[in-house]
Tab-separated table of C-alpha atoms and ligand atoms in Angstrom:
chain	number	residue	atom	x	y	z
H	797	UNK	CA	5.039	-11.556	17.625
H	798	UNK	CA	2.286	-13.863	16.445
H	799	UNK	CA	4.671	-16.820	16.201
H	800	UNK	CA	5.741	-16.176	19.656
H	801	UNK	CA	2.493	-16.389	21.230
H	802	UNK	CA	2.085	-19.636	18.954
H	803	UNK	CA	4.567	-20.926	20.367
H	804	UNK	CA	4.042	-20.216	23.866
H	805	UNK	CA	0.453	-21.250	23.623
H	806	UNK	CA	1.288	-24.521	22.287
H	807	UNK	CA	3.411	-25.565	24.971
H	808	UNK	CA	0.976	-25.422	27.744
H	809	UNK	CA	-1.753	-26.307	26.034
H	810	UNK	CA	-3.104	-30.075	25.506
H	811	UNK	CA	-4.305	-30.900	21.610
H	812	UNK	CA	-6.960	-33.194	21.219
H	813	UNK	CA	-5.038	-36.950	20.909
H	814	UNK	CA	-1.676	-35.416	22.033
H	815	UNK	CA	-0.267	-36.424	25.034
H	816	UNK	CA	0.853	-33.574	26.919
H	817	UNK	CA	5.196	-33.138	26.395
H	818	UNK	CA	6.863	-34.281	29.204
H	819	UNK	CA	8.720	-32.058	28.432
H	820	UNK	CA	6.585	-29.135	30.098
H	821	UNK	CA	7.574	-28.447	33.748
H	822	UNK	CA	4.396	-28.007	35.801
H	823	UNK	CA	6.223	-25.475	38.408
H	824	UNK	CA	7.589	-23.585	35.526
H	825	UNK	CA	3.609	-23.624	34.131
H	826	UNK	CA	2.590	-22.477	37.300
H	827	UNK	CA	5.116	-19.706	37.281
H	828	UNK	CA	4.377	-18.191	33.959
H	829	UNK	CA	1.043	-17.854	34.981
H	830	UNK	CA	1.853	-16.633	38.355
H	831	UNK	CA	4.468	-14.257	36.377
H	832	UNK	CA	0.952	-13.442	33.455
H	833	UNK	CA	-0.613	-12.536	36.994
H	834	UNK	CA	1.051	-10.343	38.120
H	835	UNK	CA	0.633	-7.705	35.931
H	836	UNK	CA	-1.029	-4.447	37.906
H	837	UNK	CA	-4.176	-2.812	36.844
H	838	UNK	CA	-2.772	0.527	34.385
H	839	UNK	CA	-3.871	2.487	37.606
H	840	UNK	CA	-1.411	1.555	39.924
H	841	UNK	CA	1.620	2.133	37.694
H	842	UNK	CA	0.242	5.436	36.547
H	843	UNK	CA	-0.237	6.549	40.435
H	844	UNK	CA	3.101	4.639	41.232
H	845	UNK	CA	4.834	6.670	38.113
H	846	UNK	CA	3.320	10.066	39.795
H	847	UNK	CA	4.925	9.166	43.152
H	848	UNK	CA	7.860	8.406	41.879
H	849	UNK	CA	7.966	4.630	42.551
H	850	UNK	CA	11.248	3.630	40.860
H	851	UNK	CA	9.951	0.195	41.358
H	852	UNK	CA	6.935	0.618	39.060
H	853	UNK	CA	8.477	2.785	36.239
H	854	UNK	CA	10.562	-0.166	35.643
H	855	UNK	CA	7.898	-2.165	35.009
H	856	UNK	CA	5.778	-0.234	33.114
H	857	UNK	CA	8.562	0.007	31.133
H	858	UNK	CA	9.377	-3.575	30.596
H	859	UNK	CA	5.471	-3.693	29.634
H	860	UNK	CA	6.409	-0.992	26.835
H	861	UNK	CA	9.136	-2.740	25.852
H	862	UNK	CA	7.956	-6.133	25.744
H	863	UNK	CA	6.427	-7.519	22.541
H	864	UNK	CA	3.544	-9.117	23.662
H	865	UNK	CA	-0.010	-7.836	22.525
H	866	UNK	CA	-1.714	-7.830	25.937
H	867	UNK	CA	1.106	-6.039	27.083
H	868	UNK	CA	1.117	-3.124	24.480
H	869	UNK	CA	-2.323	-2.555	25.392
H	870	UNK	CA	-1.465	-2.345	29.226
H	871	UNK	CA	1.449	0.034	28.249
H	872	UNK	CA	-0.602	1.951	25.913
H	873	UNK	CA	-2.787	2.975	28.941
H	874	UNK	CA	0.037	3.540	31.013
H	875	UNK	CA	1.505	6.428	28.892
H	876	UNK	CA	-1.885	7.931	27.900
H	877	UNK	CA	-2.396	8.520	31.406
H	878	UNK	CA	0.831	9.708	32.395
H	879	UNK	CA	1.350	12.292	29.150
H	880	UNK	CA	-0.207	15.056	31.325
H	881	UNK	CA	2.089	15.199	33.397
H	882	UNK	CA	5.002	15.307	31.156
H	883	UNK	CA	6.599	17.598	29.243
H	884	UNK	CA	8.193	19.732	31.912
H	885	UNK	CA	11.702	18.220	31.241
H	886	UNK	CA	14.601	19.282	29.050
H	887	UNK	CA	15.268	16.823	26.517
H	888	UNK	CA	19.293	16.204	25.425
H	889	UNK	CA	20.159	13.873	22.864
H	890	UNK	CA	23.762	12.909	22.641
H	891	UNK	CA	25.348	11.205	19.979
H	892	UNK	CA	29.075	10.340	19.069
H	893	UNK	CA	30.995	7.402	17.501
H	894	UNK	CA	31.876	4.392	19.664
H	895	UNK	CA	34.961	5.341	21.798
H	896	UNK	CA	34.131	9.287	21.698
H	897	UNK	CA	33.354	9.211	25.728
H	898	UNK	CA	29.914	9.552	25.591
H	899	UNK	CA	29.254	7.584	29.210
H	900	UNK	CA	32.459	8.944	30.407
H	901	UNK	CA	30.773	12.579	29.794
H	902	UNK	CA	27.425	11.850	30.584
H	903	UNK	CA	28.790	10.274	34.053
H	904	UNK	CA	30.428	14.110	34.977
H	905	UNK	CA	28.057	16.088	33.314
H	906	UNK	CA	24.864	14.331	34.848
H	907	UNK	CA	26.624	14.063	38.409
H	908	UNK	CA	26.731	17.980	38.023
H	909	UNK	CA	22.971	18.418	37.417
H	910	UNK	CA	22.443	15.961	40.313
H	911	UNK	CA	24.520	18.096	42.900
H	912	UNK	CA	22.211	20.857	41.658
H	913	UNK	CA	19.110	18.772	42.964
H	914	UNK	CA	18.291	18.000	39.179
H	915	UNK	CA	16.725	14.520	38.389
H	916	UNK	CA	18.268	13.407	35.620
H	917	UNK	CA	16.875	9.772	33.024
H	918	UNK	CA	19.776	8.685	30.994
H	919	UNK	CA	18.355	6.907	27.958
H	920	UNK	CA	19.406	4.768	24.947
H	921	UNK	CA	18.885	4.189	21.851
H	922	UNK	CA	21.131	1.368	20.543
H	923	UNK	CA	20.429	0.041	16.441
H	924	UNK	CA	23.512	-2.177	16.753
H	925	UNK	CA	21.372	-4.913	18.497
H	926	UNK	CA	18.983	-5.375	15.752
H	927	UNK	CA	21.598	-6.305	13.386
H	928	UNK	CA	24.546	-7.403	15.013
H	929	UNK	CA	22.399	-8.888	17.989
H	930	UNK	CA	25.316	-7.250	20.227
H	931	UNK	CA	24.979	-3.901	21.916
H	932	UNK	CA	27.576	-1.566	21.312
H	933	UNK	CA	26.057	0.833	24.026
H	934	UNK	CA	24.986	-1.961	26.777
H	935	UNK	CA	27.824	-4.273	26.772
H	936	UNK	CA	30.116	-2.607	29.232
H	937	UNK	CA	30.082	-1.403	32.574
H	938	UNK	CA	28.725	2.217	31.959
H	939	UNK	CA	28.614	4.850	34.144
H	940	UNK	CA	29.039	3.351	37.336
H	941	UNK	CA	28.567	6.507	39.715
H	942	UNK	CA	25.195	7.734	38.336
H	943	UNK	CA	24.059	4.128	38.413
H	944	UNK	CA	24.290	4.345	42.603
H	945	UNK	CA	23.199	7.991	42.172
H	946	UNK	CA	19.428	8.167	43.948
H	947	UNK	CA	18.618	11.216	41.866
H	948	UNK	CA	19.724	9.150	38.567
H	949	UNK	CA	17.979	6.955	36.423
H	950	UNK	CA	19.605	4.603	33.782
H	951	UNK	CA	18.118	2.244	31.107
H	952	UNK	CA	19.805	0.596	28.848
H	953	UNK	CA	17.930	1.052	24.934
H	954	UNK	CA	15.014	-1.981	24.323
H	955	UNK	CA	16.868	-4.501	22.695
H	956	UNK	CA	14.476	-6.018	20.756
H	957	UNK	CA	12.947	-4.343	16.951
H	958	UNK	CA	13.293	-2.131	14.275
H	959	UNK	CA	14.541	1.210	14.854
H	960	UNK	CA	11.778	3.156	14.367
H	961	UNK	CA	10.210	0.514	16.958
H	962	UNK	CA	13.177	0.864	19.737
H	963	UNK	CA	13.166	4.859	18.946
H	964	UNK	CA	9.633	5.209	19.537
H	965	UNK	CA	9.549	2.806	22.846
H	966	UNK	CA	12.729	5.060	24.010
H	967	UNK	CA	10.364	8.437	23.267
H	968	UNK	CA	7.205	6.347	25.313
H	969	UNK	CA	9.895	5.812	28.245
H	970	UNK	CA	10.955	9.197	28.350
H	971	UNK	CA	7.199	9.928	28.758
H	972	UNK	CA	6.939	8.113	31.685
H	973	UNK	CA	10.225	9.363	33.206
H	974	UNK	CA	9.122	12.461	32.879
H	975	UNK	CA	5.987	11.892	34.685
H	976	UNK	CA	7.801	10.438	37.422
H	977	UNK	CA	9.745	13.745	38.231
H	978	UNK	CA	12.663	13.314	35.932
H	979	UNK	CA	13.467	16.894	34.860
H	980	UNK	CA	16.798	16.470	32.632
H	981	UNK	CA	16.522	13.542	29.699
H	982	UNK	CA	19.391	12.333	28.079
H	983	UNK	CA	18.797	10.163	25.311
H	984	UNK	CA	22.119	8.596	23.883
H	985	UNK	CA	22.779	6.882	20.662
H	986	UNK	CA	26.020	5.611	18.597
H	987	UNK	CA	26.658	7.919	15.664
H	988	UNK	CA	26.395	4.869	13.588
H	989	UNK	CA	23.470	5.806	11.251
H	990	UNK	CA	19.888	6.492	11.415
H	991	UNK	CA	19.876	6.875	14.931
H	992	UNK	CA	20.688	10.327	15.570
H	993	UNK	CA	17.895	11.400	12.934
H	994	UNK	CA	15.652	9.139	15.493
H	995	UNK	CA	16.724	10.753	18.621
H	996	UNK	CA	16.596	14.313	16.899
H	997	UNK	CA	13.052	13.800	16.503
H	998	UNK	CA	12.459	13.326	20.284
H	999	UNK	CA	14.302	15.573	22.004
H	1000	UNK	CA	14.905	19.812	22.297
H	1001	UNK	CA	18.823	19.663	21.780
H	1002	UNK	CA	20.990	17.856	20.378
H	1003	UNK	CA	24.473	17.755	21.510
H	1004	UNK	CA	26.830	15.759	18.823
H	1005	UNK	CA	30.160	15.083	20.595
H	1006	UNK	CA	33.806	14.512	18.373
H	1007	UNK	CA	36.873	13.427	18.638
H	1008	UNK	CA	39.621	15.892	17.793
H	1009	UNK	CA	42.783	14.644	15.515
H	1010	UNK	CA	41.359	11.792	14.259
H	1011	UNK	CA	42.437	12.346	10.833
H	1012	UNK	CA	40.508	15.021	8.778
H	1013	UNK	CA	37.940	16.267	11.384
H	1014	UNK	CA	35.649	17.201	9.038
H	1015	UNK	CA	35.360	13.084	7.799
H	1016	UNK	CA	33.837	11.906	10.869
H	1017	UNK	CA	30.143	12.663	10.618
H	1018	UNK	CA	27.760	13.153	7.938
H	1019	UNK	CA	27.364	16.374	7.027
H	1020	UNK	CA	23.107	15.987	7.796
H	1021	UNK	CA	24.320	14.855	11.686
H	1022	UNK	CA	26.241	18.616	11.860
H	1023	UNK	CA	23.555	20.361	10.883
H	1024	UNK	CA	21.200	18.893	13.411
H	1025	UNK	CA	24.001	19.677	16.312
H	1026	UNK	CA	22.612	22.541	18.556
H	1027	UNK	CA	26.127	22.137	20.113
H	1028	UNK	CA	29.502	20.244	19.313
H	1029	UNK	CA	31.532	19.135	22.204
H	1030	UNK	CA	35.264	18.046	21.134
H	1031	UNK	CA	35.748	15.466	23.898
H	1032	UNK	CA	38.823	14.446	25.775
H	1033	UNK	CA	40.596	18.321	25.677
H	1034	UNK	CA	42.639	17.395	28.271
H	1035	UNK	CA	46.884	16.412	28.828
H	1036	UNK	CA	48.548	16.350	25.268
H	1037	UNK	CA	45.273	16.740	23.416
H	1038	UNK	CA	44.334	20.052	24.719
H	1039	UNK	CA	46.075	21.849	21.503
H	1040	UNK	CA	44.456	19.275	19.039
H	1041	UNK	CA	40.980	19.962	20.697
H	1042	UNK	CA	40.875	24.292	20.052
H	1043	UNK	CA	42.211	23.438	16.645
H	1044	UNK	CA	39.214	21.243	16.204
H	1045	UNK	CA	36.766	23.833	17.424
H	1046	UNK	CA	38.298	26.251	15.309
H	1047	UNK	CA	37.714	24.089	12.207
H	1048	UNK	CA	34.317	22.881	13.475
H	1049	UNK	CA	33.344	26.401	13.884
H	1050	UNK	CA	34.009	27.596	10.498
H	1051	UNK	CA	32.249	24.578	9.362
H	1052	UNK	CA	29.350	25.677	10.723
H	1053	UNK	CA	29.455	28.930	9.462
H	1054	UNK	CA	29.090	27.234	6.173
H	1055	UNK	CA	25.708	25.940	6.384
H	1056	UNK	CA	22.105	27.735	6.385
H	1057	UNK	CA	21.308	29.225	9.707
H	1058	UNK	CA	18.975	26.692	11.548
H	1059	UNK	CA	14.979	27.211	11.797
H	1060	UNK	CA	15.281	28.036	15.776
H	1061	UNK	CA	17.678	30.911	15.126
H	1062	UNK	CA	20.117	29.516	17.307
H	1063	UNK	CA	23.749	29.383	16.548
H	1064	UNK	CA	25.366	26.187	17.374
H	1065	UNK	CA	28.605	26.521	19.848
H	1066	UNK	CA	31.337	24.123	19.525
H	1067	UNK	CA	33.761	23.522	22.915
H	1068	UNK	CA	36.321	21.410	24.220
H	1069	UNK	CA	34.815	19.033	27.189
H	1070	UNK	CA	36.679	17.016	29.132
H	1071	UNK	CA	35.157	14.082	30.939
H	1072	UNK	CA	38.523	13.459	33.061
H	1073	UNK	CA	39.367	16.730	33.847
H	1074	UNK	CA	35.207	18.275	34.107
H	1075	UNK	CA	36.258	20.753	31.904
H	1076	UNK	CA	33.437	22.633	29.979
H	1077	UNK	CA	30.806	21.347	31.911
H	1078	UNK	CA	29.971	24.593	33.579
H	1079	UNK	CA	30.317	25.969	30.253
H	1080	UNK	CA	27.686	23.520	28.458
H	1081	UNK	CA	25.249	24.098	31.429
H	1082	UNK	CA	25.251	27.853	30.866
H	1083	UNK	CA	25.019	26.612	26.887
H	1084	UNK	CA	21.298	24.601	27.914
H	1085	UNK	CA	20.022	27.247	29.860
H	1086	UNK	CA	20.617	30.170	27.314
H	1087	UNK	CA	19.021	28.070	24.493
H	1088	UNK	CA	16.284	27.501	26.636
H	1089	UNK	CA	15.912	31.015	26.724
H	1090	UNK	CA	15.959	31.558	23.403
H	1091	UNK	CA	13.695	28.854	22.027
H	1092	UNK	CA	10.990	28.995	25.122
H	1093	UNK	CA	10.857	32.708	23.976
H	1094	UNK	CA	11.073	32.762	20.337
H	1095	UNK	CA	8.067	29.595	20.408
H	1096	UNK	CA	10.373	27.655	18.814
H	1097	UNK	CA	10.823	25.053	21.231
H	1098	UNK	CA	6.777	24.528	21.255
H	1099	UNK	CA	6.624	23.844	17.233
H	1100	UNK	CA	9.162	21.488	17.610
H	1101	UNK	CA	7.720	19.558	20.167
H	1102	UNK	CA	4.467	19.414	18.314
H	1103	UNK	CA	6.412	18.672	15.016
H	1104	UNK	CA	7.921	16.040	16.780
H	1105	UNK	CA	4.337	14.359	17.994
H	1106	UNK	CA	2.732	14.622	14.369
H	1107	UNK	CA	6.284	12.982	13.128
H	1108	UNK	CA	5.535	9.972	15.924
H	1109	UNK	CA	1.765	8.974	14.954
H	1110	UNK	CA	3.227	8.926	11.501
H	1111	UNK	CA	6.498	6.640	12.033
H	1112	UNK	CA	3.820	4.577	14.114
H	1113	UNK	CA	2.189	4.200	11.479
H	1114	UNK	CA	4.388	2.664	9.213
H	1115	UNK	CA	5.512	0.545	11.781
H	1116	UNK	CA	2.315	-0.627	12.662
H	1117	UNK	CA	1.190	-1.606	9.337
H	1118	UNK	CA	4.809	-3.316	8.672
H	1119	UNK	CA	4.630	-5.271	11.754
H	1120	UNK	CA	0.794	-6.338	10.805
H	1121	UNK	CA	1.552	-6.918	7.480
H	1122	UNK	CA	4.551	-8.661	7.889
H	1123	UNK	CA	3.068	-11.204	11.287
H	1124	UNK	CA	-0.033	-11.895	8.933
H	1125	UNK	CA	-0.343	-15.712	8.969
H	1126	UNK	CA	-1.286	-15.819	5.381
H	1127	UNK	CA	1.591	-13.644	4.117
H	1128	UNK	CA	4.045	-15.619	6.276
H	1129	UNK	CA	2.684	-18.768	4.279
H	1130	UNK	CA	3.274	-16.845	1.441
H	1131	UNK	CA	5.994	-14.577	1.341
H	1132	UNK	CA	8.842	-17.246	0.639
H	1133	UNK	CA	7.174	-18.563	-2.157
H	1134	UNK	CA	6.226	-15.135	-4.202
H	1135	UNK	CA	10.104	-14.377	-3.364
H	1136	UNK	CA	11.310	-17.199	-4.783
H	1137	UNK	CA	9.154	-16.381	-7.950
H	1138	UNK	CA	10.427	-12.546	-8.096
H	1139	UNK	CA	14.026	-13.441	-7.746
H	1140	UNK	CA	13.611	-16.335	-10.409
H	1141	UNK	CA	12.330	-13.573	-13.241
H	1142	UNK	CA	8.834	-14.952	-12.876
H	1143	UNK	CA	7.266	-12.202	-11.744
H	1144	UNK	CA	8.437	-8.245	-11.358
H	1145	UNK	CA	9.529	-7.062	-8.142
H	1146	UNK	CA	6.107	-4.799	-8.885
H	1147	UNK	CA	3.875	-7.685	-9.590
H	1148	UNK	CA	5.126	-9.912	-6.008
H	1149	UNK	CA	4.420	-6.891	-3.760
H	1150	UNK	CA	1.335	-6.069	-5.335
H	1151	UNK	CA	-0.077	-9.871	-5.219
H	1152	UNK	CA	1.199	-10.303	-1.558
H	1153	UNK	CA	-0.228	-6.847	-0.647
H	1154	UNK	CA	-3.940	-7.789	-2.403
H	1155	UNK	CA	-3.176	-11.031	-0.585
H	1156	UNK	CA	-3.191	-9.212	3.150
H	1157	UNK	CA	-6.400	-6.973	2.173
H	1158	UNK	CA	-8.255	-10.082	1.153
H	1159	UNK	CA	-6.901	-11.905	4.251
H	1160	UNK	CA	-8.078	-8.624	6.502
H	1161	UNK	CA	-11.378	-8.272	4.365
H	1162	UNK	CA	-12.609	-11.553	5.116
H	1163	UNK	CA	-11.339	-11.420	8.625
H	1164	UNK	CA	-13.436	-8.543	9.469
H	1165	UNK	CA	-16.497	-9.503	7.361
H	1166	UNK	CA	-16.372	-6.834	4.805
S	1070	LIG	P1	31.688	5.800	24.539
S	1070	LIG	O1	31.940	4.521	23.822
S	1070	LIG	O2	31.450	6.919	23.587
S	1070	LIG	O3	30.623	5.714	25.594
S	1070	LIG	O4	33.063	6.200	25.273
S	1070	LIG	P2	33.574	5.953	26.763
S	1070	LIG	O5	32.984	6.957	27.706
S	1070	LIG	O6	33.404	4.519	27.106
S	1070	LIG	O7	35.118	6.309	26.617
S	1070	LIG	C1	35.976	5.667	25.722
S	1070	LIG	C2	37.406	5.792	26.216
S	1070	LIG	O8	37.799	7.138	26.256
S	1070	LIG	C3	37.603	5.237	27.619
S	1070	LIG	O9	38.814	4.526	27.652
S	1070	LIG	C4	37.684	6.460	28.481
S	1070	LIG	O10	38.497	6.275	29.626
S	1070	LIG	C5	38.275	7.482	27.550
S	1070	LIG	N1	37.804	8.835	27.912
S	1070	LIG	C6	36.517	9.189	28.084
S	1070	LIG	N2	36.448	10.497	28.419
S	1070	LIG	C7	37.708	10.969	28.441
S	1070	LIG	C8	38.285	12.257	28.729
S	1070	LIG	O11	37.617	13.259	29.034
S	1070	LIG	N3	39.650	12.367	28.619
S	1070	LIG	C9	40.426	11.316	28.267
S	1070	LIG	N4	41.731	11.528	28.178
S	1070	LIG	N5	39.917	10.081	28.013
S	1070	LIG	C10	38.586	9.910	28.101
């Protein structure tokens, strides 16, 4: 983050017995600070969010998204004052391996909630780009209908960070979206790896879709990912699959029979869905609003939610002190070095974090005068 600013700092700045670079275009000078400009007092996106200003949600969600200091300050104001008036929304996280039809499903099944006068955010949260630096979620056309849907809202998952650092931007989004009058979240994620534990901890149910006759059904997923499902959905139950698909329940069924009943006391369904022929949408509607029921009533639904806050400021956290820790100046200076040493035998693994660690707190001591 640091090294960023450094950088863009540098180039528009003159050094003393530098010549300015050539190299820097005035107009493009005068646009960046045009572009630093026109960032709106936290105010007007907060009243714009409340009016439902499509316009200005963006935007105050590229300011949550981007990596910039100044601008996670800005943001930081923008969700503090627009977490009053969230919370009203149902909260779906999706998951399912690449290919399962998760955007084929959440095309039908959101167009549904539309035609009932529901506002629906479809979010993301996609790990692949941190490591691969490709999306697997964002790099097709997706869901092309809700995209031109007015009562739909679509945004693809922050590219940039750690997981925990895209997860908890997605959660801050949702915020927003929900004070702009979004009542139905989806939050989507590729059943890939950590990411469905990080969407579990932001929404109220979690729907984990499969694909029947792929092999041995029961190979698919991690056993942890099943146990977090409120609901299965066997995808694609339609033309010659349709047998393969109530076999699948079946066997997911009895699965599910086979693990401790969950701490909401509700018993997970598993049904055939098919995006192509909207079959089992009706059915999975009827599923959202009778587990709404249940947990609204049993107070379940409440402890999760504030479960799921306490679980945020401590994932923040971490990631907080990571990010400072590892953007220090002096333990960027240093950090290749003490490396080097710990993979040469010259110091313990022990011994390198502890010196680099006693290296920040010195760094921060003196920095603050202490
Ligand atoms: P995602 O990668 O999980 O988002 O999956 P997609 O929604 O992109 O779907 C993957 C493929 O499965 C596409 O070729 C779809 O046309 C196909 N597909 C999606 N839903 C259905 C369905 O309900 N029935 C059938 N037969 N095919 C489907």
């Amino acid at each position: 983050m640091e090294d960023q600013n450094h950088k863009t700092d540098s180039a528009l700045s003159v050094k003393s017995g530098i010549d300015q670079p050539p190299s820097v275009d005035p107009k493009a000078a005068q646009h960046f600070i045009r572009k630093r400009k026109s960032i709106l007092p936290a105010s007007e996106y907060i009243n714009g969010i409340l009016n439902g200003n499509r316009t200005l949600l963006s935007r105050a969600i590229t300011l949550i998204e981007s990596q910039r200091p100044d601008h996670a300050n800005i943001a930081q104001e923008i969700i503090t004052g627009c977490l009053p008036h969230s919370g009203d929304a149902i909260r779906i996280g999706i998951t399912g391996v690449p290919g399962v039809g998760k955007s084929s499903f959440i095309e039908v099944l959101g167009g549904y909630l539309t035609r009932q006068g529901k506002k629906i955010a479809v979010l993301a949260i996609d790990p692949s780009s941190e490591r691969s630096k490709g999306s697997i979620l964002g790099d097709k056309t997706r869901m092309e209908q809700l995209s031109n849907d007015p009562n739909a809202f679509i945004r693809p998952s922050p590219a940039a960070g750690t997981l925990g650092g895209v997860a908890r931007k997605t959660r801050e989004t949702m915020i927003l979206c929900e004070a702009a009058g979004f009542n139905v979240i989806f939050i989507e994620t590729v059943g890939v790896g950590q990411s469905e534990t990080a969407v579990h901890s932001m929404v109220d149910f979690f729907l984990l879709l499969m694909l029947a006759g792929a092999g041995d059904e029961l190979q698919g997923i991690k056993r942890g990912i099943m146990e977090m499902a409120d609901t299965i959905a066997i995808t694609k139950a339609d033309g010659n699959n349709v047998r393969a698909s109530d076999l699948a329940c079946m066997d997911y069924k009895n699965a599910l029979h086979l693990f401790p009943p969950p701490e909401s006391g509700w018993l997970p369904r598993v049904i055939p869905v098919s995006a192509r022929e909207n079959r089992g949408m009706d059915t999975l509607l009827d599923i959202f609003a009778e587990y709404f029921d249940h947990v609204n009533s049993n107070g379940f639904l409440k402890k999760r939610r504030m479960e799921q806050s306490r679980h945020w400021m401590f994932t923040t956290i971490q990631e907080q002190l990571l990010d400072g820790f590892y953007h220090d100046p002096i333990i960027s200076k240093r950090i290749k070095e003490i490396e080097k040493r710990v993979m040469d035998g010259r110091m313990t693994s022990f011994q390198g974090a502890v010196r680099l660690i006693a290296e920040y707190r010195k760094g921060d001591q003196d920095q603050h005068g202490s």
